[in-house]
Amino acid sequence: QSVWGYDRENGPEHWHENYPMAKGDKQSPIEINSKDVRHDSSLSSWHASYDPGAAKTILNNGRTCRVVFDDSFDRSVLRGGPLTGAYRLRQLHLHWGSADDHGSEHVIDGVKYAAELHLVHWNPKHGNFAGALKQPDGVAVVGVFLKVGKTPKPEMKRILEEIDNIKTKGKEAPFQHFDPSILFPKSRDYWTYHGSFTTPPCEECITWILLREPIEVSPDQMARLRSLSKNGENEPMCPLVDNWRPLQPVKGRIVRASFK
Ligand SMILES: COCCCN1C=C(N)c2cc(S(N)(=O)=O)sc2S1(=O)=O
Ligand SMILES: [Zn+2]
């Protein structure tokens, strides 16, 4: 019962009971209000150099759909932008809603997107992932917004086709030869701010890099995502939807933009 989730009895309002950091003053997600954003001309552009061979498996953990990568050496890395050094890609996952008008965690000028893709990277100067979680510059997450449209990105197809193999909690399937940078939109414009994991333990170790341009997915692709079950294969099907954390207080933090 103490396992956290997104339901009434174990959802975001309860997380602080087992994870005190959830009430910190650098929590994520936040709303990005363009009027409060500062353009920072010193922000360089970010670069991802991912090895498709690093992709290993895709799994349904009952809370999201996650693709895990080999991060045992500098094989798939993110550098530049607000970051110093090369951060290793560890996993990607998504947050989505029960309908197309909500589902993202970050909100842009009041706009909620249907889903938000997170690519999680960690700073190897801290030895390992667990060590990186304890450092303010330990983790970098690239957030990509997904909106429902008529010209879906074919690359999303690959992830969403695999969904049929991981319908229930605990299911895992091989997921190889995949370069997630194909999911990036054309524009490299981004916002960046310092925040936390949007799930327990909610450590405040994340440099967020949120891409301004959303990518498109089809209604059918969103329906597939929503066809995942929170429960195991011998339990009743319970749609895995609305796995997003509500907005957290900005508490004076500055959000910088790489663009004017
Ligand atoms: C296999 O690694 C074990 C830990 C995996 N992670 C668990 C999360 N809930 C989580 C949430 C994250 S989010 N929503 O803040 O990007 S990043 C992240 S994570 O730290 O990468
Ligand atoms: Zn996430």
Short mmCIF file of C-alpha atoms and ligand atoms in Angstrom, two decimals:
data_model
loop_
_atom_site.label_atom_id
_atom_site.label_comp_id
_atom_site.label_asym_id
_atom_site.label_seq_id
_atom_site.Cartn_x
_atom_site.Cartn_y
_atom_site.Cartn_z
CA GLN A 1 0.00 0.00 0.00
CA SER A 2 2.89 2.38 0.54
CA VAL A 3 3.83 1.96 -3.13
CA TRP A 4 3.35 5.36 -4.71
CA GLY A 5 1.16 5.85 -7.77
CA TYR A 6 -1.34 8.22 -9.30
CA ASP A 7 -4.51 7.00 -7.62
CA ARG A 8 -6.50 8.72 -4.89
CA GLU A 9 -4.96 6.73 -2.07
CA ASN A 10 -1.31 6.76 -3.25
CA GLY A 11 -1.18 9.79 -5.58
CA PRO A 12 0.88 13.03 -5.68
CA GLU A 13 -0.87 14.52 -2.59
CA HIS A 14 0.43 11.56 -0.50
CA TRP A 15 3.97 11.25 -1.87
CA HIS A 16 5.52 13.55 0.78
CA GLU A 17 4.44 11.08 3.52
CA ASN A 18 7.11 8.62 2.35
CA TYR A 19 9.26 11.00 0.28
CA PRO A 20 9.78 14.28 2.17
CA MET A 21 11.63 15.86 -0.77
CA ALA A 22 8.27 16.06 -2.55
CA LYS A 23 7.66 19.23 -0.51
CA GLY A 24 10.96 20.86 -1.49
CA ASP A 25 11.28 24.29 -3.07
CA LYS A 26 12.73 23.11 -6.41
CA GLN A 27 10.04 20.62 -7.44
CA SER A 28 8.88 19.69 -10.95
CA PRO A 29 6.84 20.01 -13.06
CA ILE A 30 6.14 23.75 -13.27
CA GLU A 31 4.19 26.03 -15.57
CA ILE A 32 6.37 27.97 -18.02
CA ASN A 33 5.00 31.50 -18.42
CA SER A 34 6.66 33.20 -21.41
CA LYS A 35 6.35 36.60 -19.70
CA ASP A 36 8.62 35.44 -16.85
CA VAL A 37 11.15 33.61 -19.06
CA ARG A 38 14.58 35.19 -19.58
CA HIS A 39 16.32 34.80 -22.92
CA ASP A 40 19.93 33.84 -22.15
CA SER A 41 22.17 34.46 -25.19
CA SER A 42 24.99 32.61 -23.44
CA LEU A 43 23.04 29.32 -23.64
CA SER A 44 24.64 27.15 -26.34
CA SER A 45 22.72 24.59 -28.33
CA TRP A 46 22.45 21.06 -26.97
CA HIS A 47 23.68 17.98 -28.87
CA ALA A 48 22.64 14.36 -28.51
CA SER A 49 24.92 11.67 -29.92
CA TYR A 50 23.13 8.41 -29.29
CA ASP A 51 24.27 4.91 -30.30
CA PRO A 52 21.23 2.94 -31.58
CA GLY A 53 22.93 -0.18 -30.27
CA ALA A 54 22.59 1.10 -26.69
CA ALA A 55 18.84 0.46 -26.63
CA LYS A 56 18.08 -2.68 -24.64
CA THR A 57 14.47 -3.25 -23.53
CA ILE A 58 11.03 -1.68 -23.26
CA LEU A 59 8.90 -2.28 -20.20
CA ASN A 60 5.58 -1.51 -18.56
CA ASN A 61 6.20 -0.95 -14.84
CA GLY A 62 2.55 -0.20 -14.12
CA ARG A 63 3.29 3.53 -13.98
CA THR A 64 4.78 4.29 -17.39
CA CYS A 65 6.23 2.73 -20.51
CA ARG A 66 10.04 2.90 -20.28
CA VAL A 67 12.87 2.14 -22.73
CA VAL A 68 16.17 1.32 -20.99
CA PHE A 69 19.62 1.93 -22.50
CA ASP A 70 23.13 0.63 -21.75
CA ASP A 71 24.72 3.43 -19.70
CA SER A 72 27.81 1.48 -18.59
CA PHE A 73 30.05 3.85 -20.59
CA ASP A 74 29.80 7.09 -22.62
CA ARG A 75 27.85 5.39 -25.38
CA SER A 76 24.77 7.61 -25.82
CA VAL A 77 25.41 11.09 -24.51
CA LEU A 78 23.86 14.55 -24.30
CA ARG A 79 26.08 17.64 -24.11
CA GLY A 80 25.94 21.40 -24.52
CA GLY A 81 23.01 23.67 -23.76
CA PRO A 82 23.04 24.42 -20.01
CA LEU A 83 25.18 21.33 -19.32
CA THR A 84 28.87 20.97 -18.51
CA GLY A 85 30.27 17.70 -19.78
CA ALA A 86 28.60 14.66 -21.32
CA TYR A 87 25.56 13.14 -19.62
CA ARG A 88 24.75 9.45 -20.31
CA LEU A 89 21.32 8.41 -21.60
CA ARG A 90 19.82 5.92 -19.13
CA GLN A 91 16.15 5.63 -20.04
CA LEU A 92 13.20 7.30 -21.69
CA HIS A 93 9.55 7.15 -20.65
CA LEU A 94 6.29 9.01 -21.11
CA HIS A 95 3.49 10.70 -19.18
CA TRP A 96 0.06 10.99 -20.76
CA GLY A 97 -3.61 11.74 -20.13
CA SER A 98 -6.96 9.98 -20.43
CA ALA A 99 -7.89 12.43 -23.22
CA ASP A 100 -5.99 14.52 -25.79
CA ASP A 101 -6.50 17.84 -23.93
CA HIS A 102 -4.20 16.93 -21.02
CA GLY A 103 -1.41 14.57 -20.03
CA SER A 104 1.83 16.56 -20.09
CA GLU A 105 3.55 17.39 -16.81
CA HIS A 106 4.97 20.79 -17.73
CA VAL A 107 2.41 23.35 -18.94
CA ILE A 108 3.34 26.14 -21.39
CA ASP A 109 1.39 29.41 -21.06
CA GLY A 110 -1.63 27.44 -19.89
CA VAL A 111 -1.32 24.82 -22.63
CA LYS A 112 -1.36 21.16 -21.57
CA TYR A 113 -0.15 18.69 -24.21
CA ALA A 114 -1.50 15.17 -24.70
CA ALA A 115 1.76 13.63 -23.50
CA GLU A 116 5.35 14.39 -22.51
CA LEU A 117 8.38 12.28 -23.40
CA HIS A 118 11.31 12.32 -20.94
CA LEU A 119 14.85 11.31 -21.92
CA VAL A 120 16.81 10.81 -18.68
CA HIS A 121 20.60 11.36 -18.64
CA TRP A 122 23.06 11.35 -15.74
CA ASN A 123 26.46 12.95 -15.09
CA PRO A 124 29.16 10.24 -14.93
CA LYS A 125 31.47 12.53 -12.93
CA HIS A 126 29.36 11.38 -9.94
CA GLY A 127 30.40 7.73 -10.42
CA ASN A 128 27.01 6.09 -10.83
CA PHE A 129 23.32 6.94 -11.21
CA ALA A 130 22.62 6.63 -7.47
CA GLY A 131 25.44 9.07 -6.75
CA ALA A 132 24.21 11.47 -9.43
CA LEU A 133 20.77 11.63 -7.77
CA LYS A 134 22.41 13.31 -4.77
CA GLN A 135 23.95 16.14 -6.80
CA PRO A 136 22.30 19.33 -8.12
CA ASP A 137 24.04 18.75 -11.49
CA GLY A 138 23.54 15.00 -11.42
CA VAL A 139 20.74 14.45 -13.91
CA ALA A 140 19.52 16.11 -17.14
CA VAL A 141 16.10 15.34 -18.58
CA VAL A 142 15.07 16.41 -22.09
CA GLY A 143 11.30 16.90 -22.26
CA VAL A 144 9.48 16.66 -25.60
CA PHE A 145 5.79 17.57 -25.83
CA LEU A 146 3.44 15.36 -27.85
CA LYS A 147 0.35 16.75 -29.51
CA VAL A 148 -2.29 14.87 -31.47
CA GLY A 149 -2.29 15.70 -35.17
CA LYS A 150 -2.70 14.39 -38.66
CA THR A 151 0.97 14.10 -39.62
CA PRO A 152 2.34 11.77 -36.92
CA LYS A 153 6.08 11.21 -36.68
CA PRO A 154 6.76 7.75 -38.13
CA GLU A 155 9.54 7.25 -35.55
CA MET A 156 7.00 7.23 -32.67
CA LYS A 157 5.51 4.20 -34.45
CA ARG A 158 8.44 2.02 -33.33
CA ILE A 159 7.76 2.60 -29.60
CA LEU A 160 3.99 2.38 -29.99
CA GLU A 161 4.17 -0.85 -32.01
CA GLU A 162 6.07 -2.47 -29.16
CA ILE A 163 3.22 -1.59 -26.79
CA ASP A 164 1.33 -4.71 -27.88
CA ASN A 165 4.10 -6.79 -26.27
CA ILE A 166 4.04 -5.01 -22.90
CA LYS A 167 0.31 -4.60 -22.29
CA THR A 168 0.42 -5.48 -18.61
CA LYS A 169 2.52 -4.45 -15.60
CA GLY A 170 5.85 -6.25 -15.39
CA LYS A 171 5.97 -7.13 -19.07
CA GLU A 172 9.30 -6.40 -20.75
CA ALA A 173 10.38 -6.93 -24.36
CA PRO A 174 13.67 -6.55 -26.23
CA PHE A 175 13.93 -3.10 -27.82
CA GLN A 176 17.07 -2.72 -29.87
CA HIS A 177 18.55 -0.70 -32.71
CA PHE A 178 16.73 2.45 -31.69
CA ASP A 179 18.10 6.01 -31.80
CA PRO A 180 15.73 8.23 -29.77
CA SER A 181 17.10 11.41 -31.35
CA ILE A 182 14.76 10.68 -34.28
CA LEU A 183 11.97 11.73 -31.90
CA PHE A 184 13.32 15.27 -31.60
CA PRO A 185 11.44 18.08 -33.40
CA LYS A 186 13.15 20.21 -36.09
CA SER A 187 13.76 23.21 -33.81
CA ARG A 188 16.40 22.98 -31.08
CA ASP A 189 14.84 25.88 -29.13
CA TYR A 190 14.44 25.05 -25.44
CA TRP A 191 13.64 26.33 -21.96
CA THR A 192 15.84 25.27 -19.05
CA TYR A 193 15.43 25.44 -15.27
CA HIS A 194 16.55 23.52 -12.19
CA GLY A 195 14.07 21.08 -10.70
CA SER A 196 13.32 17.57 -9.54
CA PHE A 197 12.12 14.15 -10.55
CA THR A 198 8.38 14.37 -11.14
CA THR A 199 8.02 11.04 -9.34
CA PRO A 200 9.17 9.86 -5.92
CA PRO A 201 11.74 10.21 -4.42
CA CYS A 202 11.49 13.69 -6.08
CA GLU A 203 15.21 14.49 -5.70
CA GLU A 204 16.10 18.04 -6.79
CA CYS A 205 18.96 16.96 -9.04
CA ILE A 206 17.57 17.69 -12.49
CA THR A 207 18.56 20.23 -15.11
CA TRP A 208 15.38 20.31 -17.21
CA ILE A 209 15.71 20.98 -20.96
CA LEU A 210 12.20 21.40 -22.39
CA LEU A 211 11.93 21.56 -26.19
CA ARG A 212 9.71 24.36 -27.41
CA GLU A 213 8.41 22.58 -30.55
CA PRO A 214 6.04 19.67 -29.91
CA ILE A 215 6.08 16.52 -32.05
CA GLU A 216 2.87 15.06 -33.50
CA VAL A 217 1.33 11.70 -32.76
CA SER A 218 -1.85 10.25 -34.25
CA PRO A 219 -5.09 9.65 -32.34
CA ASP A 220 -4.51 5.91 -32.84
CA GLN A 221 -1.02 6.16 -31.32
CA MET A 222 -2.45 7.91 -28.24
CA ALA A 223 -5.13 5.24 -27.99
CA ARG A 224 -2.41 2.55 -27.99
CA LEU A 225 -0.61 4.29 -25.15
CA ARG A 226 -3.88 4.41 -23.22
CA SER A 227 -4.41 0.68 -23.85
CA LEU A 228 -1.56 -0.19 -21.48
CA SER A 229 -2.75 -1.65 -18.19
CA LYS A 230 -1.60 -0.59 -14.71
CA ASN A 231 -2.21 -4.18 -13.60
CA GLY A 232 -0.53 -7.53 -14.17
CA GLU A 233 -1.74 -10.06 -16.73
CA ASN A 234 -3.80 -12.06 -14.21
CA GLU A 235 -5.53 -8.95 -12.84
CA PRO A 236 -8.39 -6.86 -14.26
CA MET A 237 -7.35 -4.47 -17.04
CA CYS A 238 -7.02 -0.95 -15.62
CA PRO A 239 -6.01 1.68 -18.22
CA LEU A 240 -2.62 3.24 -17.50
CA VAL A 241 -3.55 6.91 -18.01
CA ASP A 242 -3.06 10.25 -16.18
CA ASN A 243 0.41 9.32 -14.89
CA TRP A 244 1.37 13.01 -14.60
CA ARG A 245 2.21 15.05 -11.51
CA PRO A 246 0.33 18.32 -10.94
CA LEU A 247 2.16 21.66 -11.21
CA GLN A 248 4.54 22.52 -8.37
CA PRO A 249 5.39 25.99 -6.96
CA VAL A 250 8.08 27.87 -8.94
CA LYS A 251 9.35 29.52 -5.70
CA GLY A 252 11.33 32.22 -7.40
CA ARG A 253 13.21 29.99 -9.82
CA ILE A 254 14.32 31.53 -13.13
CA VAL A 255 13.40 29.77 -16.36
CA ARG A 256 15.82 30.63 -19.18
CA ALA A 257 15.11 30.36 -22.89
CA SER A 258 17.66 29.61 -25.60
CA PHE A 259 15.55 31.65 -28.03
CA LYS A 260 14.12 35.18 -28.19
C1 LIG B 1 16.33 2.21 -14.19
O1 LIG B 1 16.58 3.36 -13.37
C2 LIG B 1 15.99 3.25 -12.06
C3 LIG B 1 15.34 4.58 -11.72
C4 LIG B 1 14.53 5.01 -12.92
N1 LIG B 1 13.86 6.24 -12.62
C5 LIG B 1 12.69 6.26 -11.91
C6 LIG B 1 11.77 7.31 -12.06
N2 LIG B 1 10.55 7.19 -11.48
C7 LIG B 1 12.11 8.50 -12.81
C8 LIG B 1 11.25 9.59 -13.11
C9 LIG B 1 11.86 10.58 -13.84
S1 LIG B 1 11.19 12.07 -14.43
N3 LIG B 1 9.65 11.89 -14.65
O2 LIG B 1 11.41 13.11 -13.44
O3 LIG B 1 11.87 12.30 -15.70
S2 LIG B 1 13.46 10.13 -14.19
C10 LIG B 1 13.36 8.65 -13.32
S3 LIG B 1 14.58 7.57 -13.08
O4 LIG B 1 15.37 7.96 -11.97
O5 LIG B 1 15.28 7.38 -14.30
ZN ZN B 2 9.07 11.57 -16.51
#
